[in-house]
Amino acid sequence: MLAALAVAVLVGVSVGVGVWWFLRDTSLGSGSGRGAGPAPSVTATPSPSASVSTASGYRRVQDPVGYTVDVPRGWTRTEKQGESAPIVVYDAPADGRRLQVFRVAEDTPAQSLGLAENDPGYGFSRRPGYQVVDRASGTTWAELAYRYDDTDLGARQVVDHRFRAADGRLYAIRATGPAALAPALVREPLTRALASFCPADTECGVGAE
């Protein structure tokens, strides 16, 4: 009982730290408001070591925030300032897909993802139509795939991946897109971003354009 009480206290303290890291999916456009529908099976993406080559249709960029990452050609970049760190957003102009990249402050990827999902004020489990598709984790990463109904964009699918990068810090990369798209299309930019992600001044075996 003492161990359980200690865990409860730690979680309570961590909630305030993790709240601001959550960013609502606000891709441009309007949606139908239709239901999320059945959830297909997906395969979680472990956080791999950074790759040297860049896949066809992608470009390797040195983001001003301080990391190298591969993003699809033609996607547009915007940046929003969170309470303590910037949140970088890459948007697909044609089909409503999006990548969000940001630092997280919790001690582990699983803790960070758990707070983002379940915080009583801001957790995305409170969104209309919320439905877990899959969840998985490893020693240095945690991932949650889910669907929800956005009031402006309609049904959306999300893959939220949190991981410890080569510099020892925790980051999140979140891929989102319309629920009508094939899950593989939404996941692919996330997979490429994880395979190429390298913080500045860190040896990862990648180079920027």
Backbone as a chain_set.jsonl record, in Angstrom:
{"seq": "MLAALAVAVLVGVSVGVGVWWFLRDTSLGSGSGRGAGPAPSVTATPSPSASVSTASGYRRVQDPVGYTVDVPRGWTRTEKQGESAPIVVYDAPADGRRLQVFRVAEDTPAQSLGLAENDPGYGFSRRPGYQVVDRASGTTWAELAYRYDDTDLGARQVVDHRFRAADGRLYAIRATGPAALAPALVREPLTRALASFCPADTECGVGAE", "coords": {"N": [[0.828, -1.212, 0.0], [2.014, 1.215, 0.703], [3.809, 1.558, -1.43], [2.041, 1.894, -3.578], [0.8, 4.287, -2.804], [2.962, 6.046, -3.006], [3.461, 6.031, -5.768], [1.08, 7.18, -6.679], [1.325, 9.786, -5.667], [3.563, 10.727, -7.077], [2.619, 10.696, -9.724], [0.587, 12.572, -9.547], [2.055, 14.936, -9.067], [3.382, 15.124, -11.484], [1.475, 15.74, -13.375], [0.918, 18.497, -13.716], [3.261, 19.352, -14.926], [3.216, 18.126, -17.414], [1.044, 19.11, -18.887], [1.085, 21.326, -20.735], [2.371, 20.396, -22.968], [0.694, 19.128, -24.669], [-0.822, 19.417, -27.835], [-3.512, 20.537, -29.717], [-4.868, 19.048, -32.61], [-4.964, 21.006, -35.33], [-5.255, 21.225, -38.148], [-5.509, 22.973, -41.281], [-8.623, 23.61, -42.898], [-11.926, 22.185, -43.46], [-14.188, 19.88, -41.909], [-16.319, 16.947, -42.111], [-17.517, 16.082, -39.825], [-18.156, 13.475, -39.369], [-18.415, 10.169, -37.858], [-15.693, 8.371, -36.247], [-15.47, 5.7, -36.986], [-14.72, 2.143, -37.663], [-11.721, 0.849, -36.192], [-8.716, 0.233, -37.793], [-6.157, -2.344, -37.782], [-2.804, -1.637, -36.779], [0.778, -1.183, -37.068], [3.146, -0.599, -34.668], [5.806, 1.825, -34.545], [9.02, 1.437, -33.697], [11.547, 3.566, -32.198], [14.068, 4.236, -34.294], [17.675, 4.153, -35.016], [19.217, 7.067, -36.401], [19.113, 7.457, -39.932], [21.317, 7.44, -42.828], [20.685, 7.854, -45.539], [18.263, 9.592, -47.604], [14.861, 9.162, -48.253], [13.134, 8.741, -51.394], [11.175, 11.455, -52.519], [11.306, 12.855, -50.197], [12.9, 15.381, -48.172], [15.857, 16.377, -46.526], [16.128, 18.349, -43.736], [17.618, 20.952, -41.8], [16.231, 21.869, -39.067], [15.341, 25.048, -37.744], [14.797, 25.001, -35.008], [16.499, 23.136, -33.902], [17.326, 20.503, -34.798], [17.888, 17.775, -37.091], [15.851, 16.481, -39.658], [13.908, 14.368, -41.778], [11.46, 15.354, -44.085], [8.41, 15.273, -46.021], [8.656, 16.363, -49.404], [7.458, 19.538, -50.401], [5.778, 19.954, -48.251], [4.624, 22.337, -45.891], [6.113, 24.488, -43.453], [5.38, 25.541, -40.147], [5.547, 27.286, -37.008], [4.876, 27.15, -33.564], [4.835, 28.658, -30.379], [5.185, 26.989, -27.414], [4.631, 26.821, -23.833], [7.197, 26.419, -22.792], [8.822, 25.589, -24.859], [9.321, 25.492, -28.441], [6.878, 24.371, -30.876], [6.982, 22.576, -33.717], [5.456, 22.415, -36.878], [4.667, 20.544, -39.703], [2.89, 20.663, -42.636], [0.855, 18.936, -45.008], [-0.062, 20.151, -48.121], [-2.066, 19.096, -49.726], [-3.662, 16.878, -48.788], [-4.355, 17.026, -46.082], [-2.713, 15.852, -44.159], [-0.35, 15.86, -41.407], [2.618, 16.659, -39.547], [3.811, 16.969, -36.268], [6.322, 18.226, -34.198], [8.031, 18.216, -31.157], [9.644, 19.044, -28.014], [9.479, 17.195, -24.933], [8.843, 17.162, -21.388], [8.718, 15.267, -19.383], [9.868, 12.394, -17.417], [10.042, 9.9, -18.691], [9.225, 8.381, -21.899], [6.792, 6.904, -21.79], [5.521, 7.95, -19.513], [5.144, 10.609, -20.326], [3.425, 10.293, -22.552], [1.249, 9.067, -21.325], [0.32, 11.117, -19.603], [-0.39, 13.051, -21.513], [-2.497, 11.758, -22.728], [-4.356, 11.252, -20.643], [-4.687, 13.406, -18.841], [-6.845, 15.202, -16.716], [-7.792, 17.71, -17.497], [-6.817, 18.391, -20.07], [-6.275, 16.127, -21.521], [-6.175, 14.03, -24.439], [-7.909, 11.903, -24.489], [-10.338, 12.811, -23.809], [-11.546, 13.835, -25.993], [-14.201, 14.127, -28.44], [-15.599, 11.095, -29.674], [-13.311, 9.6, -29.182], [-11.078, 6.945, -29.708], [-9.056, 4.252, -29.105], [-6.642, 2.865, -31.197], [-4.25, 1.43, -31.262], [-1.586, 0.635, -29.001], [1.786, 0.777, -27.933], [5.099, 0.075, -26.657], [8.597, 0.536, -25.884], [11.934, 0.215, -24.562], [12.963, 2.809, -24.819], [10.931, 4.314, -25.933], [7.477, 5.21, -26.59], [4.224, 4.681, -27.903], [1.095, 5.737, -29.213], [-1.745, 5.079, -31.067], [-4.667, 6.531, -32.284], [-8.134, 7.509, -32.801], [-10.399, 10.238, -33.369], [-13.143, 12.623, -33.259], [-13.031, 15.607, -34.813], [-14.281, 18.881, -34.366], [-14.152, 20.706, -36.437], [-12.716, 19.503, -38.521], [-13.662, 16.973, -38.924], [-13.604, 13.349, -38.774], [-10.577, 12.136, -37.47], [-7.324, 10.603, -37.629], [-4.595, 9.628, -35.576], [-1.157, 9.252, -34.805], [0.842, 9.132, -32.145], [4.037, 9.472, -31.128], [6.54, 9.085, -28.783], [9.84, 9.571, -27.622], [13.259, 8.833, -26.635], [15.894, 10.69, -27.708], [19.107, 10.844, -29.458], [20.548, 12.71, -28.027], [19.808, 12.301, -25.456], [17.531, 13.57, -24.584], [13.925, 13.913, -24.364], [11.548, 13.626, -26.956], [8.635, 14.343, -28.984], [6.913, 13.1, -31.807], [4.223, 13.606, -33.767], [1.909, 12.25, -35.932], [-0.774, 13.092, -38.018], [-3.965, 12.833, -39.691], [-6.739, 12.756, -42.063], [-9.392, 10.497, -41.209], [-10.29, 8.977, -43.292], [-8.155, 8.387, -44.915], [-5.688, 5.901, -45.848], [-4.22, 4.156, -43.141], [-1.461, 3.631, -43.392], [-0.498, 5.686, -45.017], [-0.67, 7.887, -43.357], [1.067, 7.148, -41.349], [3.556, 6.862, -42.617], [5.165, 9.352, -43.01], [5.835, 9.807, -40.331], [7.378, 7.543, -39.712], [9.58, 7.993, -41.434], [10.501, 10.398, -40.378], [11.282, 9.652, -37.784], [13.36, 7.868, -38.394], [15.298, 9.552, -39.321], [15.735, 11.541, -37.506], [17.733, 13.794, -35.707], [19.215, 15.446, -33.084], [20.713, 18.743, -32.867], [24.268, 19.185, -32.91], [24.882, 16.575, -32.219], [26.008, 13.248, -32.563], [24.712, 11.365, -35.001], [24.843, 10.194, -37.434], [23.748, 11.43, -39.668], [23.175, 13.928, -42.204], [22.44, 17.293, -43.107], [20.609, 18.876, -45.853]], "CA": [[0.0, 0.0, 0.0], [2.923, 2.363, 0.705], [4.328, 1.726, -2.8], [0.956, 2.436, -4.413], [0.622, 5.68, -2.421], [4.091, 6.804, -3.558], [3.228, 6.177, -7.208], [-0.011, 8.134, -6.874], [1.843, 11.123, -5.399], [4.436, 11.101, -8.189], [1.791, 10.979, -10.9], [-0.106, 13.835, -9.307], [3.005, 16.024, -9.238], [3.805, 15.203, -12.882], [0.4, 16.175, -14.276], [1.067, 19.905, -14.034], [4.398, 19.521, -15.816], [2.985, 17.604, -18.751], [-0.176, 19.579, -19.527], [1.237, 22.246, -21.855], [2.978, 19.752, -24.14], [-0.36, 18.657, -25.561], [-1.237, 20.37, -28.863], [-4.679, 20.077, -30.441], [-4.71, 18.938, -34.053], [-5.717, 22.104, -35.925], [-4.935, 21.338, -39.558], [-6.407, 23.86, -42.003], [-9.657, 22.943, -43.676], [-13.158, 21.887, -42.743], [-14.489, 18.461, -41.942], [-17.725, 16.586, -42.199], [-18.03, 15.754, -38.505], [-18.609, 12.09, -39.323], [-17.812, 9.356, -36.814], [-14.376, 7.828, -36.55], [-15.615, 4.421, -37.673], [-13.925, 1.038, -37.129], [-10.286, 1.099, -36.116], [-7.926, -0.836, -38.409], [-4.952, -2.727, -37.061], [-1.619, -0.914, -37.195], [2.024, -1.692, -36.521], [3.874, 0.476, -34.023], [7.112, 2.129, -35.103], [10.047, 1.721, -32.704], [12.411, 4.688, -32.531], [15.315, 3.661, -34.805], [18.815, 5.037, -35.132], [19.085, 7.943, -37.55], [19.636, 6.879, -41.159], [22.146, 8.318, -43.626], [20.039, 8.154, -46.808], [16.948, 10.223, -47.597], [13.976, 8.446, -49.157], [12.582, 9.479, -52.525], [10.01, 12.249, -52.155], [11.568, 13.53, -48.933], [14.087, 16.226, -48.117], [16.45, 16.451, -45.188], [16.239, 19.748, -43.341], [18.124, 21.32, -40.475], [15.195, 22.748, -38.567], [15.893, 26.103, -36.888], [14.631, 24.705, -33.589], [17.701, 22.472, -33.424], [17.465, 19.09, -35.115], [17.775, 17.373, -38.482], [14.739, 15.555, -39.838], [13.391, 14.222, -43.136], [10.042, 15.667, -44.239], [8.007, 15.159, -47.42], [8.827, 17.554, -50.242], [6.242, 20.289, -50.621], [5.065, 20.239, -47.01], [4.944, 23.668, -45.395], [6.497, 24.529, -42.051], [5.007, 26.63, -39.259], [6.073, 27.086, -35.653], [4.119, 27.75, -32.483], [5.584, 28.664, -29.128], [4.54, 26.475, -26.224], [5.037, 27.532, -22.616], [8.628, 26.324, -22.536], [9.565, 25.141, -26.04], [8.547, 25.629, -29.672], [6.249, 23.209, -31.495], [7.134, 22.708, -35.161], [4.392, 21.728, -37.602], [4.802, 20.4, -41.149], [1.567, 20.354, -43.178], [0.686, 18.561, -46.409], [-1.04, 21.079, -48.699], [-3.072, 18.447, -50.568], [-4.565, 15.868, -48.221], [-4.673, 17.222, -44.674], [-1.792, 15.204, -43.219], [0.449, 16.794, -40.619], [3.602, 16.211, -38.564], [4.124, 17.893, -35.192], [7.567, 17.822, -33.526], [8.25, 19.077, -29.998], [10.28, 18.491, -26.833], [8.63, 16.924, -23.78], [9.583, 17.416, -20.154], [8.587, 14.203, -18.391], [11.056, 11.569, -17.215], [10.059, 8.77, -19.616], [8.226, 8.504, -22.959], [5.5, 6.363, -21.361], [4.907, 8.912, -18.603], [4.719, 11.758, -21.115], [2.267, 9.925, -23.353], [0.139, 8.827, -20.411], [-0.221, 12.396, -19.166], [-1.048, 13.699, -22.652], [-3.755, 11.065, -22.995], [-5.309, 11.119, -19.534], [-4.832, 14.569, -17.98], [-8.276, 15.473, -16.597], [-8.18, 18.963, -18.124], [-6.394, 18.553, -21.449], [-5.96, 14.843, -22.152], [-6.935, 13.825, -25.669], [-8.936, 10.881, -24.31], [-11.601, 13.51, -23.587], [-12.071, 14.32, -27.265], [-15.368, 13.385, -28.942], [-15.328, 9.953, -30.533], [-11.969, 9.048, -28.946], [-11.008, 5.484, -29.848], [-7.685, 3.747, -29.203], [-6.402, 1.893, -32.259], [-3.155, 0.564, -30.83], [-0.559, 1.239, -28.166], [2.968, -0.073, -27.807], [6.219, 0.785, -26.047], [9.861, -0.154, -25.736], [12.768, 0.769, -23.496], [13.199, 4.239, -25.004], [9.861, 4.936, -26.71], [6.087, 4.817, -26.357], [3.416, 5.138, -29.03], [-0.343, 5.546, -29.139], [-2.524, 5.401, -32.265], [-6.058, 6.699, -31.895], [-9.012, 8.302, -33.66], [-11.346, 11.096, -32.667], [-13.943, 13.474, -34.129], [-12.735, 17.029, -34.679], [-15.483, 19.653, -34.677], [-13.952, 21.423, -37.69], [-12.076, 18.695, -39.562], [-14.256, 15.652, -39.049], [-12.89, 12.228, -38.148], [-9.123, 12.211, -37.647], [-6.496, 9.541, -37.071], [-3.384, 10.192, -34.982], [-0.128, 8.382, -34.237], [1.652, 9.962, -31.252], [5.227, 8.692, -30.79], [7.441, 9.804, -27.889], [11.072, 8.779, -27.625], [14.496, 9.446, -26.163], [16.762, 10.872, -28.853], [20.53, 10.59, -29.252], [21.092, 13.651, -27.044], [19.294, 11.941, -24.146], [16.303, 14.294, -24.283], [12.691, 13.314, -24.873], [10.839, 14.359, -28.004], [7.419, 13.734, -29.519], [6.542, 13.339, -33.197], [2.831, 13.189, -33.9], [1.393, 12.259, -37.301], [-2.227, 13.121, -38.045], [-4.554, 12.899, -41.015], [-8.151, 12.372, -42.109], [-9.652, 9.079, -40.939], [-10.568, 8.284, -44.541], [-6.9, 7.982, -45.542], [-5.107, 4.644, -45.397], [-3.326, 4.399, -42.011], [-0.059, 3.601, -43.807], [-0.148, 7.0, -45.548], [-0.49, 8.79, -42.221], [2.225, 6.706, -40.577], [4.828, 6.898, -43.352], [6.02, 10.489, -42.659], [6.341, 9.6, -38.974], [8.467, 6.56, -39.797], [10.736, 8.656, -42.047], [11.015, 11.399, -39.443], [11.988, 8.956, -36.706], [14.577, 7.261, -38.911], [16.274, 10.584, -39.672], [15.78, 12.581, -36.481], [19.016, 13.94, -35.006], [19.377, 16.768, -32.459], [21.906, 19.489, -33.239], [25.501, 18.926, -32.145], [24.834, 15.194, -31.734], [26.432, 12.281, -33.573], [23.627, 10.444, -35.344], [25.094, 9.604, -38.745], [22.95, 12.074, -40.715], [23.624, 15.237, -42.625], [21.347, 18.095, -43.66], [20.778, 19.442, -47.176]], "C": [[0.862, 1.262, 0.0], [3.462, 2.63, -0.686], [3.28, 2.337, -3.693], [0.741, 3.905, -4.112], [1.717, 6.554, -3.01], [3.91, 7.044, -5.031], [2.155, 7.214, -7.473], [0.469, 9.559, -6.671], [2.689, 11.612, -6.556], [3.636, 11.462, -9.419], [1.087, 12.304, -10.741], [0.806, 15.019, -9.516], [3.323, 16.231, -10.702], [2.753, 15.782, -13.79], [0.583, 17.617, -14.678], [2.189, 20.15, -15.013], [4.043, 19.152, -17.236], [1.871, 18.246, -19.517], [0.116, 20.37, -20.79], [1.763, 21.576, -23.096], [1.915, 19.265, -25.117], [-0.755, 19.744, -26.551], [-2.392, 19.795, -29.651], [-4.398, 20.061, -31.932], [-5.586, 19.984, -34.719], [-5.318, 22.307, -37.37], [-5.957, 22.235, -40.236], [-7.434, 23.057, -42.773], [-10.898, 22.723, -42.833], [-13.497, 20.436, -42.908], [-15.985, 18.214, -41.945], [-18.352, 16.315, -40.847], [-18.517, 14.327, -38.406], [-17.864, 11.313, -38.249], [-16.497, 8.761, -37.253], [-14.463, 6.494, -37.256], [-14.729, 3.353, -37.065], [-12.447, 1.357, -37.161], [-9.516, -0.05, -36.752], [-6.725, -1.18, -37.553], [-3.768, -1.973, -37.637], [-0.4, -1.564, -36.568], [2.808, -0.533, -35.949], [5.266, 0.601, -34.61], [8.102, 2.379, -33.984], [10.904, 2.896, -33.148], [13.763, 4.153, -32.992], [16.468, 4.633, -34.708], [18.665, 5.855, -36.408], [19.767, 7.342, -38.773], [20.43, 7.913, -41.941], [21.417, 8.754, -44.89], [18.676, 8.799, -46.604], [16.076, 9.556, -48.637], [13.493, 9.356, -50.282], [11.307, 10.205, -52.1], [10.164, 12.99, -50.846], [12.786, 14.43, -49.076], [14.572, 16.296, -46.678], [16.691, 17.915, -44.848], [16.89, 19.863, -41.97], [17.138, 22.327, -39.917], [15.796, 23.801, -37.639], [15.75, 25.841, -35.395], [15.828, 23.937, -33.027], [17.755, 20.979, -33.637], [17.364, 18.904, -36.628], [16.654, 16.361, -38.604], [14.358, 15.515, -41.315], [11.897, 14.491, -43.155], [9.673, 15.55, -45.713], [8.222, 16.477, -48.173], [7.472, 18.226, -50.463], [5.443, 20.581, -49.37], [5.544, 21.58, -46.452], [5.178, 23.655, -43.889], [5.911, 25.749, -41.357], [5.543, 26.305, -37.873], [5.205, 27.813, -34.657], [4.942, 27.652, -31.207], [4.733, 28.1, -28.006], [5.013, 27.259, -25.012], [6.547, 27.544, -22.44], [9.45, 25.912, -23.745], [8.698, 25.302, -27.276], [7.982, 24.298, -30.151], [6.276, 23.435, -32.997], [6.087, 21.847, -35.857], [4.723, 21.719, -39.09], [3.467, 19.902, -41.702], [1.641, 19.951, -44.645], [-0.367, 19.472, -47.029], [-2.208, 20.384, -49.383], [-4.094, 17.61, -49.808], [-4.795, 15.965, -46.723], [-3.795, 16.477, -43.69], [-0.912, 16.248, -42.546], [1.441, 16.04, -39.754], [3.797, 17.323, -37.541], [5.349, 17.357, -34.461], [7.798, 18.773, -32.363], [8.958, 18.302, -28.882], [9.237, 18.203, -25.777], [9.48, 16.909, -22.523], [9.535, 16.279, -19.148], [9.832, 13.316, -18.353], [11.172, 10.421, -18.222], [9.036, 9.009, -20.721], [6.846, 8.015, -22.534], [4.781, 7.331, -20.425], [4.37, 10.108, -19.374], [3.459, 11.454, -21.914], [1.046, 9.681, -22.474], [-0.504, 10.117, -19.922], [-0.958, 13.095, -20.302], [-2.395, 13.056, -22.947], [-4.784, 11.284, -21.893], [-5.433, 12.321, -18.616], [-6.304, 14.989, -17.921], [-8.72, 16.773, -17.256], [-7.927, 19.006, -19.619], [-6.143, 17.237, -22.185], [-6.809, 14.579, -23.386], [-7.912, 12.667, -25.586], [-10.307, 11.496, -24.082], [-12.221, 14.008, -24.892], [-13.281, 13.498, -27.708], [-14.945, 12.233, -29.855], [-13.983, 9.296, -30.306], [-12.0, 7.529, -28.954], [-9.556, 5.061, -30.012], [-7.613, 2.699, -30.312], [-5.322, 0.903, -31.832], [-2.257, 1.348, -29.894], [0.577, 0.246, -27.99], [4.085, 0.745, -27.182], [7.445, -0.106, -26.029], [10.656, 0.514, -24.642], [12.885, 2.279, -23.59], [12.087, 4.938, -25.777], [8.493, 4.43, -26.266], [5.251, 5.422, -27.472], [1.948, 4.813, -28.805], [-0.967, 5.972, -30.463], [-3.988, 5.478, -31.852], [-6.816, 7.483, -32.958], [-9.92, 9.144, -32.792], [-12.094, 11.927, -33.697], [-13.632, 14.935, -33.841], [-13.951, 17.839, -35.122], [-15.374, 20.392, -36.004], [-13.518, 20.521, -38.836], [-12.731, 17.346, -39.79], [-13.402, 14.591, -38.379], [-11.405, 12.286, -38.501], [-8.472, 10.964, -37.072], [-5.152, 10.135, -36.669], [-2.454, 9.057, -34.565], [0.821, 9.281, -33.458], [2.81, 9.111, -30.738], [6.172, 9.552, -29.957], [8.661, 8.939, -27.621], [12.235, 9.568, -27.05], [15.466, 9.498, -27.34], [18.23, 10.677, -28.472], [21.168, 11.544, -28.258], [20.592, 13.383, -25.633], [18.004, 12.634, -23.758], [15.098, 13.587, -24.907], [12.018, 14.242, -25.873], [9.557, 13.612, -28.35], [7.315, 14.075, -30.996], [5.151, 12.756, -33.362], [2.403, 13.33, -35.356], [-0.123, 12.212, -37.243], [-2.706, 13.206, -39.491], [-6.022, 12.528, -40.968], [-8.326, 10.878, -41.89], [-9.882, 8.287, -42.213], [-9.304, 7.824, -45.26], [-6.453, 6.617, -45.025], [-4.148, 4.926, -44.242], [-1.849, 4.42, -42.395], [0.391, 4.949, -44.356], [0.09, 8.008, -44.438], [0.778, 8.435, -41.453], [3.554, 6.927, -41.302], [5.694, 8.115, -43.02], [6.585, 10.399, -41.246], [7.518, 8.642, -38.982], [9.728, 7.186, -40.365], [11.349, 9.679, -41.099], [11.803, 10.754, -38.312], [13.327, 8.402, -37.172], [15.675, 8.28, -39.173], [16.516, 11.593, -38.554], [17.132, 12.6, -35.769], [19.118, 15.326, -34.419], [20.675, 17.419, -32.897], [23.07, 19.145, -32.328], [25.513, 17.534, -31.528], [25.234, 14.261, -32.866], [25.327, 11.279, -33.81], [23.839, 9.779, -36.696], [24.236, 10.172, -39.841], [23.558, 13.405, -41.06], [22.506, 16.008, -43.284], [21.671, 18.558, -45.06], [21.368, 20.835, -47.068]], "O": [[0.501, 2.263, -0.62], [3.568, 3.785, -1.097], [3.593, 3.219, -4.493], [0.522, 4.699, -5.027], [1.452, 7.668, -3.463], [4.173, 8.145, -5.513], [2.291, 8.035, -8.38], [0.071, 10.455, -7.416], [2.567, 12.761, -6.981], [3.948, 12.445, -10.091], [0.998, 13.08, -11.692], [0.381, 16.023, -10.088], [3.516, 17.365, -11.141], [3.077, 16.271, -14.872], [0.427, 17.952, -15.852], [2.099, 21.05, -15.848], [4.514, 19.792, -18.176], [1.73, 17.974, -20.709], [-0.518, 20.137, -21.819], [1.624, 22.124, -24.189], [2.22, 19.016, -26.283], [-0.999, 20.881, -26.148], [-2.287, 18.697, -30.198], [-3.755, 20.971, -32.455], [-6.812, 19.878, -34.686], [-5.066, 23.438, -37.788], [-7.122, 22.273, -39.839], [-7.15, 21.955, -43.243], [-10.92, 23.034, -41.642], [-13.147, 19.816, -43.912], [-16.795, 19.13, -41.804], [-19.576, 16.315, -40.719], [-19.224, 13.986, -37.458], [-16.808, 11.743, -37.782], [-16.205, 8.651, -38.444], [-13.591, 6.183, -38.066], [-14.054, 3.604, -36.067], [-11.974, 2.057, -38.057], [-9.64, -1.192, -36.309], [-6.321, -0.395, -36.696], [-3.723, -1.699, -38.836], [-0.515, -2.386, -35.659], [3.109, 0.423, -36.664], [5.838, -0.369, -35.106], [8.047, 3.438, -33.36], [10.982, 3.194, -34.34], [14.537, 3.662, -32.169], [16.279, 5.799, -34.361], [18.06, 5.398, -37.378], [20.86, 6.786, -38.673], [20.251, 9.116, -41.751], [21.519, 9.916, -45.281], [18.018, 8.592, -45.584], [16.493, 9.395, -49.783], [13.45, 10.578, -50.139], [10.464, 9.638, -51.406], [9.242, 13.688, -50.423], [13.597, 14.26, -49.986], [13.778, 16.275, -45.737], [17.374, 18.63, -45.582], [16.736, 18.998, -41.107], [17.198, 23.51, -40.254], [16.669, 23.482, -36.831], [16.503, 26.4, -34.597], [16.149, 24.053, -31.844], [18.187, 20.248, -32.746], [16.832, 19.752, -37.344], [16.513, 15.481, -37.755], [14.475, 16.519, -42.018], [11.148, 13.936, -42.351], [10.538, 15.712, -46.574], [7.994, 17.56, -47.633], [6.465, 17.554, -50.684], [4.511, 21.384, -49.417], [6.727, 21.911, -46.535], [4.531, 22.914, -43.149], [5.935, 26.853, -41.899], [5.946, 25.174, -37.606], [4.834, 28.966, -34.875], [5.658, 26.675, -30.99], [3.684, 28.655, -27.676], [5.721, 28.256, -25.153], [7.12, 28.539, -21.997], [10.678, 25.888, -23.661], [7.472, 25.256, -27.182], [8.535, 23.236, -29.867], [5.663, 24.379, -33.497], [5.859, 20.699, -35.477], [5.025, 22.761, -39.671], [2.971, 18.852, -41.293], [2.387, 20.54, -45.427], [-1.477, 19.556, -46.503], [-3.245, 21.009, -49.605], [-5.277, 17.63, -50.148], [-5.385, 15.054, -46.142], [-4.092, 16.463, -42.495], [-0.748, 17.363, -43.041], [1.164, 14.936, -39.284], [3.934, 18.49, -37.908], [5.412, 16.171, -34.139], [7.768, 19.991, -32.539], [8.883, 17.076, -28.814], [8.213, 18.884, -25.718], [10.687, 16.673, -22.579], [10.249, 16.323, -18.146], [10.74, 13.476, -19.169], [12.281, 10.014, -18.568], [8.077, 9.755, -20.52], [5.838, 8.634, -22.875], [3.568, 7.512, -20.532], [3.261, 10.572, -19.106], [2.532, 12.263, -21.951], [-0.069, 10.05, -22.843], [-1.729, 10.209, -19.833], [-2.027, 13.668, -20.089], [-3.331, 13.735, -23.368], [-5.964, 11.481, -22.182], [-6.226, 12.272, -17.676], [-6.947, 15.12, -18.963], [-9.905, 16.934, -17.55], [-8.717, 19.584, -20.366], [-5.825, 17.255, -23.374], [-8.008, 14.861, -23.397], [-8.681, 12.455, -26.524], [-11.322, 10.803, -24.151], [-13.325, 14.553, -24.876], [-13.378, 12.312, -27.392], [-14.055, 12.378, -30.693], [-13.54, 8.509, -31.142], [-12.833, 6.906, -28.297], [-8.896, 5.475, -30.965], [-8.417, 1.769, -30.358], [-5.463, -0.306, -32.017], [-2.174, 2.573, -29.978], [0.361, -0.963, -27.908], [4.026, 1.975, -27.176], [7.352, -1.328, -26.14], [10.108, 1.301, -23.869], [12.905, 2.964, -22.568], [12.286, 6.062, -26.238], [8.37, 3.37, -25.652], [5.523, 6.529, -27.936], [1.603, 3.756, -28.276], [-0.747, 7.09, -30.929], [-4.49, 4.597, -31.154], [-6.229, 8.043, -33.883], [-10.181, 8.815, -31.634], [-11.729, 11.939, -34.873], [-13.931, 15.441, -32.759], [-14.578, 17.522, -36.133], [-16.391, 20.679, -36.636], [-13.9, 20.74, -39.985], [-12.395, 16.647, -40.747], [-12.575, 14.897, -37.519], [-11.028, 12.459, -39.66], [-8.997, 10.345, -36.146], [-4.634, 11.031, -37.335], [-2.898, 8.036, -34.042], [1.526, 10.1, -34.046], [2.599, 8.146, -30.004], [6.562, 10.637, -30.388], [8.545, 7.73, -27.418], [12.206, 10.797, -26.986], [15.817, 8.461, -27.903], [18.554, 10.385, -27.321], [22.218, 11.234, -27.695], [20.904, 14.135, -24.71], [17.431, 12.326, -22.712], [15.227, 12.787, -25.833], [11.928, 15.454, -25.676], [9.405, 12.426, -28.056], [7.593, 15.205, -31.398], [4.927, 11.569, -33.129], [2.521, 14.406, -35.942], [-0.7, 11.402, -36.517], [-1.96, 13.595, -40.389], [-6.506, 12.037, -39.948], [-7.5, 10.082, -42.337], [-9.695, 7.071, -42.233], [-9.376, 6.956, -46.13], [-6.793, 6.223, -43.909], [-3.335, 5.845, -44.341], [-1.066, 5.149, -41.788], [1.55, 5.324, -44.179], [0.949, 8.882, -44.558], [1.48, 9.319, -40.964], [4.575, 7.156, -40.654], [6.885, 7.934, -42.763], [7.696, 10.866, -40.992], [8.537, 8.893, -38.337], [10.824, 6.952, -39.855], [12.571, 9.811, -41.024], [12.862, 11.246, -37.925], [14.316, 8.457, -36.44], [16.851, 7.923, -39.241], [17.424, 12.418, -38.658], [17.614, 11.572, -35.293], [19.112, 16.306, -35.164], [21.63, 16.731, -33.258], [22.895, 18.854, -31.145], [26.077, 17.327, -30.453], [24.834, 14.47, -34.011], [25.028, 10.447, -32.953], [23.08, 8.882, -37.063], [23.999, 9.504, -40.847], [24.361, 13.95, -40.304], [21.682, 15.406, -43.973], [22.839, 18.635, -45.441], [21.59, 21.492, -48.085]]}, "num_chains": 1, "name": "protein.A"}
